[in-house]
XYZ file of C-alpha atoms in Angstrom:
389
model
C -128.071 34.743 -141.562
C -131.653 35.997 -141.735
C -131.362 36.565 -145.485
C -129.943 33.066 -145.952
C -132.783 31.635 -143.878
C -135.348 33.365 -146.088
C -133.654 32.101 -149.256
C -133.484 28.544 -147.938
C -137.107 28.757 -146.752
C -138.282 29.504 -150.294
C -136.163 26.661 -151.680
C -137.326 24.270 -148.949
C -140.983 24.946 -149.746
C -140.286 23.965 -153.362
C -138.546 20.803 -152.161
C -141.507 19.978 -149.928
C -143.974 20.042 -152.820
C -141.765 18.287 -155.360
C -140.590 15.685 -152.834
C -144.143 14.805 -151.809
C -144.781 13.389 -155.295
C -142.140 10.632 -155.095
C -141.589 7.497 -153.027
C -138.447 6.108 -154.662
C -134.868 6.564 -153.475
C -132.960 9.421 -155.090
C -134.330 12.786 -153.954
C -133.409 15.726 -156.250
C -131.694 13.321 -158.660
C -134.944 11.447 -159.133
C -136.963 14.655 -159.506
C -134.642 16.048 -162.186
C -134.525 12.773 -164.087
C -138.309 12.409 -164.218
C -138.984 16.065 -165.050
C -136.057 17.104 -167.270
C -134.736 13.801 -168.596
C -131.810 11.436 -167.973
C -129.002 13.871 -168.879
C -130.113 16.575 -166.433
C -130.944 13.938 -163.850
C -127.469 12.484 -164.087
C -125.903 15.929 -163.635
C -127.978 16.564 -160.521
C -127.073 13.173 -159.059
C -123.423 13.745 -159.941
C -123.338 17.230 -158.395
C -125.192 16.053 -155.297
C -122.721 13.253 -154.803
C -119.738 15.605 -155.190
C -121.451 18.054 -152.829
C -121.744 15.243 -150.293
C -118.022 14.497 -150.629
C -116.962 18.118 -150.254
C -119.544 18.843 -147.550
C -118.412 15.821 -145.572
C -114.793 16.919 -145.964
C -115.651 20.369 -144.586
C -117.523 19.017 -141.567
C -115.028 16.294 -140.684
C -112.119 18.715 -141.006
C -113.952 20.904 -138.512
C -114.409 17.851 -136.264
C -110.653 17.263 -136.308
C -109.992 20.943 -135.576
C -112.188 20.795 -132.473
C -110.649 17.462 -131.431
C -107.321 19.300 -131.461
C -108.601 21.325 -128.485
C -107.991 18.243 -126.312
C -105.079 16.668 -128.220
C -103.398 19.271 -130.497
C -101.552 16.623 -132.506
C -104.862 15.227 -133.811
C -105.283 18.272 -136.042
C -102.084 17.686 -137.996
C -100.095 15.095 -139.939
C -100.425 11.361 -139.460
C -102.618 11.668 -136.366
C -105.141 13.710 -138.360
C -105.169 11.127 -141.146
C -105.672 8.296 -138.641
C -108.494 10.151 -136.874
C -110.282 10.845 -140.161
C -109.905 7.206 -141.232
C -111.256 5.798 -137.958
C -114.281 8.113 -137.929
C -115.185 7.263 -141.529
C -114.744 3.542 -140.847
C -117.054 3.722 -137.814
C -119.759 5.696 -139.635
C -119.574 3.342 -142.601
C -119.997 0.326 -140.325
C -123.116 1.799 -138.707
C -124.672 2.550 -142.092
C -123.765 -0.915 -143.382
C -125.745 -2.553 -140.564
C -129.059 -1.048 -141.677
C -130.956 2.195 -142.102
C -132.800 1.737 -138.791
C -129.573 1.619 -136.809
C -128.267 4.570 -138.800
C -131.456 6.554 -138.092
C -131.281 5.709 -134.372
C -127.691 6.955 -134.142
C -128.626 10.076 -136.065
C -131.493 10.829 -133.651
C -129.213 10.360 -130.632
C -126.544 12.635 -132.095
C -129.166 15.243 -132.986
C -130.442 15.430 -129.407
C -126.889 15.392 -128.045
C -125.850 18.348 -130.200
C -129.000 20.431 -129.706
C -128.611 20.528 -125.915
C -125.178 22.259 -125.859
C -126.145 24.562 -128.728
C -129.315 25.662 -126.936
C -127.351 26.212 -123.711
C -124.721 28.170 -125.641
C -127.356 30.546 -127.037
C -129.359 31.025 -123.833
C -126.314 31.656 -121.640
C -124.271 33.493 -124.273
C -126.981 36.115 -124.837
C -126.269 37.360 -121.296
C -122.661 38.192 -122.192
C -122.837 39.790 -125.646
C -121.602 43.321 -126.351
C -124.360 44.953 -128.452
C -121.902 47.343 -130.125
C -120.189 44.381 -131.806
C -123.415 43.519 -133.622
C -123.384 46.790 -135.542
C -121.529 47.007 -138.897
C -118.490 49.285 -138.850
C -118.246 49.728 -142.637
C -120.631 49.792 -145.567
C -121.265 46.427 -147.202
C -121.414 46.164 -150.997
C -124.028 44.097 -152.779
C -121.486 41.537 -154.125
C -120.059 41.130 -150.629
C -123.527 40.664 -149.172
C -124.377 38.011 -151.785
C -121.085 36.231 -151.110
C -121.841 36.236 -147.381
C -125.356 34.873 -147.979
C -123.865 32.187 -150.219
C -121.590 31.009 -147.409
C -124.379 31.292 -144.828
C -126.524 28.998 -146.968
C -123.999 26.261 -146.214
C -125.088 26.443 -142.559
C -128.665 25.679 -143.644
C -127.801 23.173 -146.357
C -128.305 19.455 -146.029
C -132.106 19.525 -146.037
C -132.033 18.229 -149.615
C -130.641 14.853 -148.535
C -133.693 14.147 -146.361
C -135.553 13.006 -149.459
C -132.738 10.854 -150.877
C -133.623 7.622 -148.996
C -137.318 8.117 -149.883
C -137.690 4.461 -150.826
C -136.861 3.520 -147.220
C -139.271 5.984 -145.557
C -142.584 4.547 -144.370
C -144.756 7.509 -145.417
C -142.576 9.663 -147.660
C -145.413 11.857 -148.963
C -146.259 13.016 -145.435
C -142.980 12.723 -143.543
C -140.615 14.395 -146.024
C -142.500 17.741 -146.300
C -142.979 17.826 -142.522
C -139.336 16.993 -141.873
C -138.134 19.655 -144.301
C -140.241 22.474 -142.862
C -139.863 21.570 -139.180
C -136.138 21.088 -139.595
C -135.694 24.460 -141.261
C -137.506 26.256 -138.442
C -135.354 24.641 -135.748
C -132.119 25.187 -137.641
C -132.869 28.852 -138.407
C -133.638 29.632 -134.774
C -130.523 27.914 -133.421
C -128.078 29.227 -136.020
C -129.314 32.789 -135.699
C -128.797 32.588 -131.942
C -125.344 31.024 -132.329
C -124.276 33.718 -134.785
C -125.482 36.576 -132.558
C -123.627 35.150 -129.543
C -120.381 34.544 -131.431
C -120.355 37.975 -133.099
C -121.374 39.688 -129.878
C -118.694 38.073 -127.726
C -115.618 37.154 -129.778
C -113.437 40.006 -131.093
C -111.831 39.299 -134.490
C -114.235 36.392 -134.952
C -113.024 35.718 -138.489
C -109.631 34.676 -137.145
C -111.039 32.138 -134.674
C -110.452 28.452 -135.471
C -112.942 27.326 -132.780
C -115.524 30.118 -132.472
C -117.941 28.259 -130.207
C -115.181 27.368 -127.766
C -113.730 30.884 -127.838
C -117.117 32.483 -127.180
C -117.875 30.118 -124.297
C -114.424 30.669 -122.809
C -114.786 34.455 -122.887
C -118.277 34.224 -121.387
C -117.958 31.656 -118.583
C -114.348 30.467 -118.543
C -112.412 27.295 -119.509
C -115.218 24.979 -118.431
C -117.555 26.591 -120.909
C -115.014 26.134 -123.689
C -114.693 22.430 -122.907
C -118.471 22.007 -122.838
C -118.859 23.647 -126.241
C -116.006 21.691 -127.802
C -117.811 18.485 -126.821
C -120.997 19.917 -128.316
C -119.185 20.839 -131.533
C -117.707 17.350 -131.767
C -121.154 15.784 -131.402
C -122.641 18.231 -133.905
C -120.028 17.653 -136.601
C -120.119 13.902 -135.997
C -123.895 13.885 -136.422
C -123.727 15.816 -139.682
C -120.966 13.517 -140.945
C -123.090 10.484 -140.186
C -126.071 11.907 -142.091
C -123.903 12.650 -145.117
C -122.595 9.074 -145.209
C -126.198 7.823 -145.183
C -127.140 9.986 -148.182
C -123.872 9.657 -150.104
C -124.323 5.903 -150.364
C -127.895 6.176 -151.635
C -127.123 8.538 -154.519
C -125.000 6.141 -156.626
C -127.449 3.384 -155.645
C -130.401 5.382 -156.992
C -128.513 6.262 -160.188
C -127.623 2.614 -160.699
C -131.285 1.675 -160.220
C -132.065 4.032 -163.084
C -129.296 2.386 -165.171
C -127.151 5.526 -165.226
C -124.291 3.965 -163.268
C -122.919 0.398 -163.297
C -125.465 -2.137 -162.045
C -123.099 -3.323 -159.293
C -123.741 -0.069 -157.411
C -127.404 -1.075 -157.016
C -126.459 -4.249 -155.145
C -128.316 -4.700 -151.840
C -126.857 -6.688 -148.968
C -129.011 -9.826 -148.468
C -129.049 -9.554 -144.663
C -128.902 -5.845 -143.827
C -130.766 -4.591 -146.933
C -128.342 -1.692 -147.426
C -126.621 -0.578 -150.681
C -123.290 -1.905 -149.493
C -121.241 -1.565 -152.700
C -122.274 2.062 -153.136
C -121.642 2.665 -149.434
C -118.063 1.367 -149.469
C -117.133 3.189 -152.671
C -118.606 6.446 -151.366
C -116.795 5.993 -148.045
C -113.463 5.585 -149.862
C -114.090 8.801 -151.808
C -115.132 10.612 -148.625
C -111.826 9.605 -147.077
C -109.783 10.922 -150.003
C -111.620 14.261 -150.207
C -111.295 14.837 -146.465
C -107.574 14.122 -146.420
C -106.737 16.460 -149.328
C -108.918 19.467 -148.345
C -109.356 21.938 -145.504
C -112.595 23.233 -144.023
C -112.475 26.478 -146.006
C -111.616 24.933 -149.375
C -114.251 22.214 -149.009
C -116.988 24.723 -148.047
C -116.155 26.873 -151.077
C -116.623 23.875 -153.358
C -119.743 22.374 -151.834
C -121.913 25.518 -151.702
C -121.829 26.091 -155.471
C -122.754 22.479 -156.198
C -125.675 22.628 -153.781
C -127.099 25.895 -155.110
C -127.122 24.519 -158.655
C -129.040 21.452 -157.438
C -131.488 23.730 -155.610
C -132.023 25.746 -158.797
C -132.934 22.688 -160.857
C -135.296 21.277 -158.213
C -137.118 24.602 -157.847
C -137.447 24.813 -161.633
C -139.085 21.370 -161.598
C -142.079 22.568 -159.554
C -143.929 24.572 -162.256
C -143.098 21.936 -164.860
C -144.622 19.196 -162.700
C -147.784 21.234 -162.225
C -148.254 21.897 -165.920
C -147.001 18.785 -167.707
C -149.372 15.782 -167.788
C -147.971 12.379 -166.988
C -145.700 13.519 -164.153
C -146.361 12.485 -160.531
C -148.820 14.647 -158.607
C -147.682 16.245 -155.349
C -149.631 15.469 -152.168
C -148.313 18.683 -150.581
C -149.340 21.683 -152.691
C -147.676 25.016 -151.985
C -149.810 28.142 -152.198
C -148.362 30.483 -154.876
C -145.983 27.643 -155.612
C -145.022 28.747 -159.117
C -144.251 32.278 -157.924
C -142.094 30.903 -155.103
C -140.323 28.586 -157.531
C -139.521 31.380 -160.008
C -138.253 33.625 -157.191
C -136.062 30.797 -155.905
C -134.576 30.171 -159.359
C -133.774 33.881 -159.789
C -132.126 34.023 -156.362
C -130.025 30.932 -157.102
C -128.842 32.468 -160.382
C -127.908 35.683 -158.555
C -125.941 33.786 -155.909
C -124.055 31.778 -158.530
C -123.309 34.918 -160.559
C -121.788 36.597 -157.493
C -119.149 33.885 -157.078
C -115.550 34.677 -158.035
C -114.427 33.311 -161.396
C -112.081 30.781 -159.785
C -115.017 29.187 -157.940
C -117.243 29.355 -161.029
C -114.539 27.585 -163.011
C -114.550 24.728 -160.498
C -118.301 24.382 -160.940
C -117.983 24.371 -164.738
C -115.270 21.702 -164.551
C -117.457 19.523 -162.319
C -120.419 19.828 -164.709
C -118.190 19.027 -167.697
C -116.776 15.990 -165.910
C -120.316 14.828 -165.157
C -121.234 15.143 -168.834
C -118.255 12.986 -169.799
C -119.103 10.337 -167.219
C -122.717 10.308 -168.390
C -121.669 9.739 -172.007
C -119.309 6.920 -171.042
C -121.808 5.183 -168.757
C -124.951 5.479 -170.845
C -127.083 2.335 -170.450
C -126.373 -0.451 -172.889
C -129.383 -2.613 -171.935
C -130.091 -5.064 -169.171
C -132.099 -4.811 -165.962
C -130.693 -3.123 -162.886
C -130.668 -5.131 -159.651
C -132.983 -2.561 -158.028
C -135.789 -3.730 -160.325
C -135.931 -7.215 -158.804
C -136.931 -8.534 -155.413
C -134.636 -7.718 -152.535
C -134.337 -3.956 -152.908
C -134.460 -2.071 -149.570
């Protein structure tokens, strides 16, 4: 977890500098398109969107698993499908009604999930068995890299903060601050959660609800119930944030005339990209229903790391190439940090099993085909006229 935090810290610093140069909606997609051209930009937007689908599927599947603590039938069959559908419909409705309402709900869910997580760490540290924190066997380098790769998923999601940049009041100031402050809070909480779970739960890898199991072993059934509620709020909050970003990615790509212009449509009353939102919500539903938590996590991490690699590579190019936007947040030793981040991302991708690498190659190839089919044929995207959010 510490190694993953260090890796993500380097990547986040690159994101902070690159993101401070842009005010439009799109995040890493926009950065890649401006720095490396439309083809690379499209691939980044495509991979980010797929990563949102698979990441959402992982989180919402975990939500359903924890909901099964109260009603076991919710984790299986038709009841699971109905639960997933209702949650996605509710989150879509909130995001349809405007980014302010969506941000308010996100803030409430963030506070609601941080309280039980903080309590879990502070109380759980009193009950850990220190011997369980020590490794019992030697760990190989490939295994360590694979573990870091999965741990990065716990820290991922920071990249979507910059996606709705066109709807942020002061993107140049707020996005770097949000990235760095968020990383510090997340690293502290997740490290504490991991120590408590490993130190309390025997055979942790076999636990379907590790937070609940750790709380139950520490303080009894009441603790398990408290942590299940916290896990439900946490996964619901993450799911909501992903819906917010997933809708803006096709919207931003349509604004740049790399997807059909209809996806850049803005609702006249709520000023939200409603067409992109509903299409993304339908895809989120399908991915969640056909995957499990483990399979979705395996898919989403590779997509995210490739996006991180391209964004980090953009930093030295932006500094050296004239005509590109200038960053308002300038990272000390930025080019060195960017090169180190790119090397680390390559190493993490190289450590993946071939089956997972093949999935990544297939996704990139599919993105190339879609890009060729949907190349702009002329015309002006709706985002270029009055009424954009």
